[in-house]
Coordinates of C-alpha atoms and ligand atoms in Angstrom, one line a residue:
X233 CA 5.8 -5.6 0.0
X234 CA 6.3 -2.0 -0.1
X235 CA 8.7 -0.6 -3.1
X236 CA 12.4 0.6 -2.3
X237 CA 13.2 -1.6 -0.3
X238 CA 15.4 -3.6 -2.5
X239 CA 16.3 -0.1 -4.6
X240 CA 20.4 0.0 -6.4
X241 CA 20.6 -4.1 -4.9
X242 CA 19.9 -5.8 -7.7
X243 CA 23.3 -6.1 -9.1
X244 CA 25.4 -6.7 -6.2
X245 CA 28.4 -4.5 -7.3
X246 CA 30.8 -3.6 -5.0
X247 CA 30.5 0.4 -5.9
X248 CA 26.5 0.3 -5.1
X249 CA 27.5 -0.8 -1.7
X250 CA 25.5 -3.4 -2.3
X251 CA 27.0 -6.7 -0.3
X252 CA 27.7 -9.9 -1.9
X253 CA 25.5 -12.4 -2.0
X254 CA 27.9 -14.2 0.7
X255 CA 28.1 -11.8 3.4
X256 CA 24.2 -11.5 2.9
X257 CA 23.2 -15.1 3.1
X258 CA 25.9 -15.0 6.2
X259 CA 23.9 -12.3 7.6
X260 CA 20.5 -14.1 7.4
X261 CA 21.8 -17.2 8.8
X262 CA 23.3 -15.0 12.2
X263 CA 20.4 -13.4 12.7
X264 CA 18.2 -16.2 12.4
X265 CA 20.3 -18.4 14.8
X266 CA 20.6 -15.4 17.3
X267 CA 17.1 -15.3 17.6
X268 CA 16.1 -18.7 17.7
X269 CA 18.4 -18.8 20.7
X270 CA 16.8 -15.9 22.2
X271 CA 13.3 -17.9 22.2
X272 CA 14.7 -20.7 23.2
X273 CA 16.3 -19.0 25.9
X274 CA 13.5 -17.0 27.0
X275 CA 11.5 -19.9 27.8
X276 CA 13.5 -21.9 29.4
X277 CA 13.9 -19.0 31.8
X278 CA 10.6 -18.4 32.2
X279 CA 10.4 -14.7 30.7
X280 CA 7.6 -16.8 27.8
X281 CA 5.3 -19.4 29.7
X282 CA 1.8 -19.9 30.6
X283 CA 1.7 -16.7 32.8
X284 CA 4.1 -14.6 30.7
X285 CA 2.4 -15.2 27.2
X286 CA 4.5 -12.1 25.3
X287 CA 7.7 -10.6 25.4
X288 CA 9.6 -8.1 23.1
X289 CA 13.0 -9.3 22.8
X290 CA 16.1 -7.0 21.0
X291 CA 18.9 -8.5 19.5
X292 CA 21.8 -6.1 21.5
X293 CA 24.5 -7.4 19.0
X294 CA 22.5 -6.6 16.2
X295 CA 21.1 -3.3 17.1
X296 CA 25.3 -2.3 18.0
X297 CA 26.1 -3.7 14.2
X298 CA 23.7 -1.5 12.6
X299 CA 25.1 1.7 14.8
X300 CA 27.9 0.6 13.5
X301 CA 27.2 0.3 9.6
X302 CA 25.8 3.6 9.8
X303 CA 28.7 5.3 10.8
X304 CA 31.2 3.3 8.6
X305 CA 28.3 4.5 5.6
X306 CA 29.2 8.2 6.0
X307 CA 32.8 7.9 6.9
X308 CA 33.4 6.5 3.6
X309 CA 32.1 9.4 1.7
X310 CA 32.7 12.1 3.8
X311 CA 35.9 14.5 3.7
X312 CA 38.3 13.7 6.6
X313 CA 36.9 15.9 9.5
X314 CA 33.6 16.3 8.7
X315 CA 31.0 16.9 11.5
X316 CA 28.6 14.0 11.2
X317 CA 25.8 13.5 13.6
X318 CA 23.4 10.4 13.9
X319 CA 20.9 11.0 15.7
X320 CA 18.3 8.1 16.3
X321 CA 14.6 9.0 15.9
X322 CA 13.5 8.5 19.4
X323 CA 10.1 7.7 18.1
X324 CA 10.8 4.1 16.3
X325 CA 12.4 2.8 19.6
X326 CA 11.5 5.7 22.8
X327 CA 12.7 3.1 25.5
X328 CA 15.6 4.9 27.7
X329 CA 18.1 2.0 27.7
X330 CA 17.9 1.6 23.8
X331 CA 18.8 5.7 23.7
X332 CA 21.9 4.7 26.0
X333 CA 23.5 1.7 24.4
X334 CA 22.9 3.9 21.1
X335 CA 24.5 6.7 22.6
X336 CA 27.7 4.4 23.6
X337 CA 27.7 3.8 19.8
X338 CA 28.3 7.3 19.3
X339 CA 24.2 7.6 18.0
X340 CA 22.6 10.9 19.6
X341 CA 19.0 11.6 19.5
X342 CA 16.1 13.5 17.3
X343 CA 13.4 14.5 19.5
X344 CA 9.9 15.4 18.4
X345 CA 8.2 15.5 22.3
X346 CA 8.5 16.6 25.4
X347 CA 8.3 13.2 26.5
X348 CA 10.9 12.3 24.1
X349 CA 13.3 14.9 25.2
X350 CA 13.1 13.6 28.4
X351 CA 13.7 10.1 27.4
X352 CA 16.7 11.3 25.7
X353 CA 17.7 12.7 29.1
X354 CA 17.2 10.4 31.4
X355 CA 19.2 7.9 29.0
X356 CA 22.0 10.5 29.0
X357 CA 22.0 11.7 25.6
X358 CA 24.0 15.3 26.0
X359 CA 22.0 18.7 24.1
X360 CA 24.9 18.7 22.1
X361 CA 23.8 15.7 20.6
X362 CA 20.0 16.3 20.6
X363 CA 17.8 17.3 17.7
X364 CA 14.6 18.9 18.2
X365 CA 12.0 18.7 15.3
X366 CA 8.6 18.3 16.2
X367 CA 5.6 20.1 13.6
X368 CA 3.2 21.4 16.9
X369 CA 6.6 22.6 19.3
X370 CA 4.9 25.2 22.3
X371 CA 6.5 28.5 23.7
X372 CA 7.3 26.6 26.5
X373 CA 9.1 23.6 24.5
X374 CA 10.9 26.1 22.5
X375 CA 12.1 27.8 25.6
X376 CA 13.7 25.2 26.8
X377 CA 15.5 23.3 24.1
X378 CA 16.9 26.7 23.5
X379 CA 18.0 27.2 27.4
X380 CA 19.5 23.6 26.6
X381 CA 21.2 24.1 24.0
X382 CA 19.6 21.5 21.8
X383 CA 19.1 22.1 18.0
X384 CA 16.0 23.0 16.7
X385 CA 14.4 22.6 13.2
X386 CA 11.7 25.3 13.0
X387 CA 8.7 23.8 10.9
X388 CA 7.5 27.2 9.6
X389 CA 6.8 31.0 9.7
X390 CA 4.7 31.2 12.7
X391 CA 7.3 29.1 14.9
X392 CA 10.3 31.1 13.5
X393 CA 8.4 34.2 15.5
X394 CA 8.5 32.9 18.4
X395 CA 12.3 31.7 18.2
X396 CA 13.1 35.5 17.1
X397 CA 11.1 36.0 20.6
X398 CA 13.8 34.2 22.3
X399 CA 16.3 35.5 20.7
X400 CA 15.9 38.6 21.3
X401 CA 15.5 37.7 25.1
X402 CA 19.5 35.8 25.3
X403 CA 21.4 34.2 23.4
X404 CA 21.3 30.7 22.8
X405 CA 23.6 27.7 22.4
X406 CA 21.3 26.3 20.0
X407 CA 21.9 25.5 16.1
X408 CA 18.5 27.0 14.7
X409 CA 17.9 25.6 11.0
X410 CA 14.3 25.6 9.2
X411 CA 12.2 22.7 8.3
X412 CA 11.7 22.3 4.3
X413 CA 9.5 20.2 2.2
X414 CA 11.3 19.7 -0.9
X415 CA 7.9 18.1 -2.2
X416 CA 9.5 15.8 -4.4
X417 CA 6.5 13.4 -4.2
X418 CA 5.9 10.6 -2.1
X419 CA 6.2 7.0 -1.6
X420 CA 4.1 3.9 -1.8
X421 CA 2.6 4.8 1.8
X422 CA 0.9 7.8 2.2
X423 CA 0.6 8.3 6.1
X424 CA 4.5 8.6 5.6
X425 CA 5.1 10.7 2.8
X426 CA 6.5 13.5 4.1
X427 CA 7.4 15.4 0.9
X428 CA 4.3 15.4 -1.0
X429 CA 2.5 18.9 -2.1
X430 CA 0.5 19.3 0.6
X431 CA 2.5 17.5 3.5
X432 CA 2.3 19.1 6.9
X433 CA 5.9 19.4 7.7
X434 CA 7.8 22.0 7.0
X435 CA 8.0 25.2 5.0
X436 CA 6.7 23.7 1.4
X437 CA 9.7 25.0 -1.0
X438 CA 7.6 24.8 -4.3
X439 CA 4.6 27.2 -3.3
X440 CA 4.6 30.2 -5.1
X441 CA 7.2 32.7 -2.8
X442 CA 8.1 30.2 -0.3
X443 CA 11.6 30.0 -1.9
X444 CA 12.1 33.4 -1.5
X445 CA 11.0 33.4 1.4
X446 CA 13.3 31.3 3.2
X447 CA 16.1 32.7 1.7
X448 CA 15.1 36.2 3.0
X449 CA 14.3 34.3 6.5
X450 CA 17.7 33.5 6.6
X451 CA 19.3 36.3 5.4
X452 CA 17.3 38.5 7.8
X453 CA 18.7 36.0 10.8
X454 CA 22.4 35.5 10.7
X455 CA 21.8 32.3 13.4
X456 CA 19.6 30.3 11.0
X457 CA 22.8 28.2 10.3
X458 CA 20.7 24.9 9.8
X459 CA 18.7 23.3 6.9
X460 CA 16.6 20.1 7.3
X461 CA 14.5 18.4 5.3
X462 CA 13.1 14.6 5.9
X463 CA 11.9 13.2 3.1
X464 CA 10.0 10.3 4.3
X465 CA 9.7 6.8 6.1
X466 CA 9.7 3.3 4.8
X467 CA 7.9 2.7 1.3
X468 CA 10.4 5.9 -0.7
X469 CA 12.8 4.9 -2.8
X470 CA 16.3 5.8 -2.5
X471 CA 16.4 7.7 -5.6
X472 CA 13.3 10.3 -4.2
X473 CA 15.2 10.6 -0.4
X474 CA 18.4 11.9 -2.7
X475 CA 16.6 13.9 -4.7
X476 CA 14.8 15.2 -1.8
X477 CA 18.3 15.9 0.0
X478 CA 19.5 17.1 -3.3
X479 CA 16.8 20.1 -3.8
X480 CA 17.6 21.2 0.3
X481 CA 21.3 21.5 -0.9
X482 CA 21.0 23.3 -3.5
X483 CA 18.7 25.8 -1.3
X484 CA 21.9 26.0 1.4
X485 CA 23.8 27.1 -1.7
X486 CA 21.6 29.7 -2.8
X487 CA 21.2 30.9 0.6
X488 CA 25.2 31.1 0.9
X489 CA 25.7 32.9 -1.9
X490 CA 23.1 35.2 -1.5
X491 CA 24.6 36.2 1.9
X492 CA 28.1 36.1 0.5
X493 CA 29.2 33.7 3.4
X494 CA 28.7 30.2 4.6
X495 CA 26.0 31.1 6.3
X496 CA 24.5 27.7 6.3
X497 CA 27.0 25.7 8.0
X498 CA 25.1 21.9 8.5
X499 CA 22.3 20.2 6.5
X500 CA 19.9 17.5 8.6
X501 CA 18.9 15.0 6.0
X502 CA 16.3 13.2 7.9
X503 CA 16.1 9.6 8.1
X504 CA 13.9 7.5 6.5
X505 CA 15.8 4.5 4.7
X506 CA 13.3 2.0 3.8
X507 CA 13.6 -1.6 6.0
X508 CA 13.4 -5.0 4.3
X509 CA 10.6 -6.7 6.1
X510 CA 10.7 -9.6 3.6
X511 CA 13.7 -11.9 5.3
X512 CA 16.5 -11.3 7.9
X513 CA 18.8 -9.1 5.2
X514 CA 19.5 -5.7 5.7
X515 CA 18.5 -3.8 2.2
X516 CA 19.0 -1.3 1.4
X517 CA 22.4 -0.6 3.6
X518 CA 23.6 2.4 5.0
X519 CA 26.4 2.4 2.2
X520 CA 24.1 2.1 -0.2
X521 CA 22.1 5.0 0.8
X522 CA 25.4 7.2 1.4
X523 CA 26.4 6.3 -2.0
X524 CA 23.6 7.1 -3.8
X525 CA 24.0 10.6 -2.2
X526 CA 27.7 11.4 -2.5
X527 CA 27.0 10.4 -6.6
X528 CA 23.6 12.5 -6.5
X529 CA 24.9 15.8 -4.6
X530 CA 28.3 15.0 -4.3
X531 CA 28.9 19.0 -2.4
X532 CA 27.6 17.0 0.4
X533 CA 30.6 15.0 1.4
X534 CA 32.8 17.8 0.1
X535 CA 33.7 19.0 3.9
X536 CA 31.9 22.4 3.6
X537 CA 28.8 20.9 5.6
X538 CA 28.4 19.6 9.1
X539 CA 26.0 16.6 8.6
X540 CA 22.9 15.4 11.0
X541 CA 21.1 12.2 10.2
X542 CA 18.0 10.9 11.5
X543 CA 17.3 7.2 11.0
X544 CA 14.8 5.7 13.5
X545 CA 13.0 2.3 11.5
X546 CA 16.1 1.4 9.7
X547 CA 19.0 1.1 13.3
X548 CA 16.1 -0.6 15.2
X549 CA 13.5 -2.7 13.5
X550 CA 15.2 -5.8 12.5
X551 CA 16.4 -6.3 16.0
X552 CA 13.4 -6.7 17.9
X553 CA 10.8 -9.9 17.9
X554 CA 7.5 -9.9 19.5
X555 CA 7.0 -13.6 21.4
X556 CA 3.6 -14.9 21.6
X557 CA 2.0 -18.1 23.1
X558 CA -0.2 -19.5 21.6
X559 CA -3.6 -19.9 24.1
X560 CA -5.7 -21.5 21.8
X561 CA -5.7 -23.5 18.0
X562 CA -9.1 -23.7 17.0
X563 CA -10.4 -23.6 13.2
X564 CA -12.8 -22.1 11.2
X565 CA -14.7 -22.3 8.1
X566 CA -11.7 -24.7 7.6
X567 CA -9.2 -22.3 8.5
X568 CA -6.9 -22.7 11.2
X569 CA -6.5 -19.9 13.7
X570 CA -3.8 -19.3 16.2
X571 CA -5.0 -17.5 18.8
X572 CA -2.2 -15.4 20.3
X573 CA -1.2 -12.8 22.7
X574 CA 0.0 -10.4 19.9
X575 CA -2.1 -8.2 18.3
X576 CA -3.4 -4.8 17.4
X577 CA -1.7 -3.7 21.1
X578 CA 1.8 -4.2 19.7
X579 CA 1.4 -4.2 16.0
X580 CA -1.5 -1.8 15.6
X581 CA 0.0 -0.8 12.1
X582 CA -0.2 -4.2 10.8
X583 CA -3.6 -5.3 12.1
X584 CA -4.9 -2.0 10.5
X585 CA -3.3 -1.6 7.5
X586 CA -1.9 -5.1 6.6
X587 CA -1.3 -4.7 3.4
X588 CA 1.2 -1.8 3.9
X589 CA 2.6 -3.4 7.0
X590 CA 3.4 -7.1 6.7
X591 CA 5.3 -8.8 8.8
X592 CA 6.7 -12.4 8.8
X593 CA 5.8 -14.7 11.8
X594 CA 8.2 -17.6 12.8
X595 CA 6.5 -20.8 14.3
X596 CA 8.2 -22.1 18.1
X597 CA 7.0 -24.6 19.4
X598 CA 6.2 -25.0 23.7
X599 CA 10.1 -25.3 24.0
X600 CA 11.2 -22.6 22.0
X601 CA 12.4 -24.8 19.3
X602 CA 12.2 -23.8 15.3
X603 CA 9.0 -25.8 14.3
X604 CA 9.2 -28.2 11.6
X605 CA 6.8 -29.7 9.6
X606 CA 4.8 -29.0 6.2
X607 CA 3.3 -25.7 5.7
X608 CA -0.3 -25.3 6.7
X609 CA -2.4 -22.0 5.3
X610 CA -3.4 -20.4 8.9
X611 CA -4.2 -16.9 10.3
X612 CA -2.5 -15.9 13.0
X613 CA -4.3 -14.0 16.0
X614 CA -4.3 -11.7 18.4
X615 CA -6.0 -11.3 21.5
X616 CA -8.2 -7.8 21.2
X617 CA -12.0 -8.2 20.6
X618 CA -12.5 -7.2 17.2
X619 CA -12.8 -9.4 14.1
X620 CA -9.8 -7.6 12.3
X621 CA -7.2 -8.8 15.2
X622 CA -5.0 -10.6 12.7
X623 CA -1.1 -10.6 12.9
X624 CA -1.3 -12.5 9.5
X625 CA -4.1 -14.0 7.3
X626 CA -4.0 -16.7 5.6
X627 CA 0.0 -17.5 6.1
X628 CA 1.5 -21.0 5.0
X629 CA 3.8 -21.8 7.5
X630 CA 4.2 -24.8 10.6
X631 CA 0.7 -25.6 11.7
X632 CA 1.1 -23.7 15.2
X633 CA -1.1 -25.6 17.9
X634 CA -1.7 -24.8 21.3
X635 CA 1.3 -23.9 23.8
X636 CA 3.5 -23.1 20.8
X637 CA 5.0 -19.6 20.3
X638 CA 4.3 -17.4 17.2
X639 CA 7.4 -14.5 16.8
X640 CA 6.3 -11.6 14.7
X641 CA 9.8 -10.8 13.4
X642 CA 11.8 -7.2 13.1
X643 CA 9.3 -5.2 15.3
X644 CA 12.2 -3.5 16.6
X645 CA 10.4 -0.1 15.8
X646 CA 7.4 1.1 15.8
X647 CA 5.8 -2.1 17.1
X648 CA 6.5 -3.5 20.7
X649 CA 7.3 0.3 21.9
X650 CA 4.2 1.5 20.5
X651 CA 1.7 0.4 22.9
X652 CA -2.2 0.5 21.8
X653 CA -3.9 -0.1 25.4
X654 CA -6.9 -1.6 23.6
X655 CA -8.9 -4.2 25.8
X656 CA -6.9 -2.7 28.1
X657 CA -4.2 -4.8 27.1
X658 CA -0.5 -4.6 29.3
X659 CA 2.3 -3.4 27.6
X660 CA 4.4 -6.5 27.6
X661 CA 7.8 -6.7 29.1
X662 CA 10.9 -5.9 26.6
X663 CA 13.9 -7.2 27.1
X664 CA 17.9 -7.3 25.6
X665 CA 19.3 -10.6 25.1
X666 CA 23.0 -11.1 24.4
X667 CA 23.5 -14.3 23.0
X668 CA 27.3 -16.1 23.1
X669 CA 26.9 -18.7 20.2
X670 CA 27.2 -21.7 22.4
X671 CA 23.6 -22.0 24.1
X672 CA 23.9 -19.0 26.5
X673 CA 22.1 -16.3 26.6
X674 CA 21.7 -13.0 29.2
X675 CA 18.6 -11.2 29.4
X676 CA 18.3 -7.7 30.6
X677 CA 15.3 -5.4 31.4
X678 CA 14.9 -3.1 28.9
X679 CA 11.3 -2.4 30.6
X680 CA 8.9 -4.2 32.8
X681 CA 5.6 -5.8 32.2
X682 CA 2.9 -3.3 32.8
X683 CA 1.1 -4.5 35.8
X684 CA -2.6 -4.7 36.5
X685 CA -2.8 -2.2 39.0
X686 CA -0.6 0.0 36.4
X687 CA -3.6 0.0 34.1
X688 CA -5.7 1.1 37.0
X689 CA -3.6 3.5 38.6
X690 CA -3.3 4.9 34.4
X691 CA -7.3 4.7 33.7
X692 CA -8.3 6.9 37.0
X693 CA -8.2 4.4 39.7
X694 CA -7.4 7.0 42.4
X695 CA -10.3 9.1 41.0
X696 CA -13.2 6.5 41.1
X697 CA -15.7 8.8 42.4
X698 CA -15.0 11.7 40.4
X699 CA -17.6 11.6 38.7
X700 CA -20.1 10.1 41.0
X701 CA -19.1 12.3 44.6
X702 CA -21.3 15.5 45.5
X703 CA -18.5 17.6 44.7
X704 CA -18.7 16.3 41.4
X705 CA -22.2 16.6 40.7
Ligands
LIG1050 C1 10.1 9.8 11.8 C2 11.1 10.8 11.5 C3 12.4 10.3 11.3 C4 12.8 8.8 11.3 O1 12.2 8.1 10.2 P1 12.6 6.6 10.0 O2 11.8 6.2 8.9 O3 12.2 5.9 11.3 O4 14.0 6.5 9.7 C5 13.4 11.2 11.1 N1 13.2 12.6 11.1 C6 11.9 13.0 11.3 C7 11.7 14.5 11.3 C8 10.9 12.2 11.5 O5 9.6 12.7 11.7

């Protein structure tokens, strides 16, 4: 497992925010049951069979219950009236309907795309509660977030040009803010270590002059009211993301001073709190994380700054399972192999990089039923055409045999929505289950199967002679 993820839990004291050992065994036990109901559920309505062989399923209760936390987390250290803004990190999760039901929880949305503006859109998600931040944004991006409305996070020098181009063209609705790197180090994964020396986002605070030069940046533009800083996904510990929050305080505070008025008015902290992948918990929490903060820069909370978070990994990931049938058991060199219809297309990270990304897989058997039985060292697998196609390797769990189900558990982010159209693969169907506690369960389309023709129509299908035609000779 990755480090900080179980960060500040250790003792279970109330003031840690930290949950008893109780509530958190009650927690894995409602989780678990929810989902098992799900599969059930799913194939005995035929979303899972024979000619269905994967789903994504989200857990709708769960995913409102961590909207939920979140906002309790920062109500409890923040100064009565503060100006808090979650907004989800449209990549973990960039399926519209998810955007909505987080928007009903009062979630708005960080944007890094085009496409993922326009996701936050169509779901509904108003400018005023849009954040754009992405490192590569063009003129024409820029324009219109700013004709929007929607606040944007400049990642460095070259991109605040081209905003003072706008400017001086119209006034804008926007909040405008800068992009730092607080380069406080990074985490036990590098691809997502964004506050290392010589990360890519942001203006990188502890290179000779870039202090100074931010401050003068702001002082030279009175609308440069923002500050944001996100120190990194999954694998930092809590300790570096409030440290990291900590150093782009204390630059807002120099920058106020220096112009002799709150010119700074609201700090984006980013998102980034590590997700358990080890068993159905939730640890860290949201309180736990807010906690560490209001003790580590406790000015934070103190009312004098508007607040925007980002969490993506941490509202979505435990709510989501990938469902796959199992086509074939076979074995070899001894080993058992489940051959399955997940793989590198939804769980690319894992199947690349499994040692950073593991992910526990739950046995079903052709009913949907919890499988029993003694535990049986197999490898799971998927369905691409290369050797390394392995959801796990050499897992003890249920011997799964054919016509059983294998569920890769809390690919709520980054997984399922992440299609990788190796093989050609379809993006399998995703869908919301609410489940009452007494056998019933309600499935929603979140989104459809991708259909064969779809894969054509996407690989060129209406251009078949392009390259063949005279007029493309
Ligand atoms: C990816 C990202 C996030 C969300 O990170 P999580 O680990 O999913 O919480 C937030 N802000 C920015 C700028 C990001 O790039």
């Amino acid at each position: 497992m990755s480090d900080g993820t179980s960060t500040g839990v250790s003792g279970g004291l109330g003031d840690t925010g930290a949950r008893p050992e109780e509530v958190a065994r009650r927690e894995r036990a409602v989780r678990a049951a929810r989902r098992d109901e799900a599969v059930r559920a799913a194939v005995e309505q035929g979303l899972l069979g024979p000619d269905a062989p994967i789903v994504g399923l989200l857990d709708v209760a769960g995913i409102r219950e961590s909207a939920a936390e979140l906002r309790a987390a920062f109500e409890a250290v923040t100064a009565p009236g503060t100006s808090v803004l979650h907004a989800f990190a449209v990549k973990a999760t960039p399926l519209v309907p998810v955007l909505r039901l987080l928007h009903g929880e009062g979630i708005g949305a960080e944007v890094a795309s085009p496409g993922e503006l326009a996701l936050a859109r169509a779901a509904g998600v108003p400018s005023e509660r849009t954040v754009l931040d992405s490192p590569a944004k063009t003129p024409g991006e820029l324009r219109e977030a700013l004709a929007l409305g929607i606040a944007v996070n400049a990642d460095n020098p070259q991109e605040l040009e081209r905003v003072d181009a706008l400017m001086a063209e119209g006034a804008s609705a926007s909040p405008l803010g800068m992009r730092v790197n607080p380069q406080v180090g990074g985490g036990s994964i590098e691809a997502l270590s964004t506050a290392t020396a010589t990360s890519k986002f942001g203006v990188a605070l502890r290179d000779e002059g870039a202090r100074e030069w931010v401050v003068r940046a702001y002082l030279d533009r009175p609308w440069l009211t923002r500050l944001h800083a996100h120190t990194g996904s999954q694998g930092i510990p809590l300790a570096l993301m409030a440290e990291g929050v900590a150093a782009t305080y204390a630059l807002a505070e120099e920058i106020n001073e220096r112009a002799g008025r709150r010119q700074v008015d609201t700090l984006d902290i980013g998102g980034g709190l590590p997700v358990n992948f080890a068993s159905d918990e939730t640890t860290p929490t949201y309180a736990e994380y807010a906690r560490v903060l209001r003790e580590v820069v406790p000015g934070l909370f103190d009312g004098r700054y508007g607040l925007v978070t980002e969490f993506g990994r941490s509202l979505l990931a435990k709510h989501g399972t990938v469902v796959a049938r199992v086509e074939y058991a076979k074995s070899a060199g001894g080993r058992p192999v489940a051959v399955t219809h997940a793989g590198v297309q939804v769980a690319t990270r894992t199947v690349y990089t499994p040692e950073a990304w593991p992910l526990r897989i739950s046995a079903y058997d052709g009913e949907g039923s919890p499988k029993e039985g003694p535990d049986v060292v197999q490898d799971v697998a998927g369905p691409a055409c290369f050797a390394g196609d392995l959801l796990a390797v050499g897992r003890a769990m249920p011997l799964l045999e054919q016509g059983d189900y294998a569920a890769a558990l809390d690919t709520g982010a980054y997984y399922f929505a992440h299609h990788y159209a190796y093989n050609s693969l379809a993006r399998p169907g995703v869908y919301g289950f609410a489940a009452d506690g007494s056998g019933n369960v309600a499935f929603a389309t979140v989104r459809e199967a991708q259909s064969v023709a779809e894969i054509v129509a996407e690989a060129g299908g209406a251009h078949a002679d392009a390259l063949t035609s005279p007029s493309g000779s």
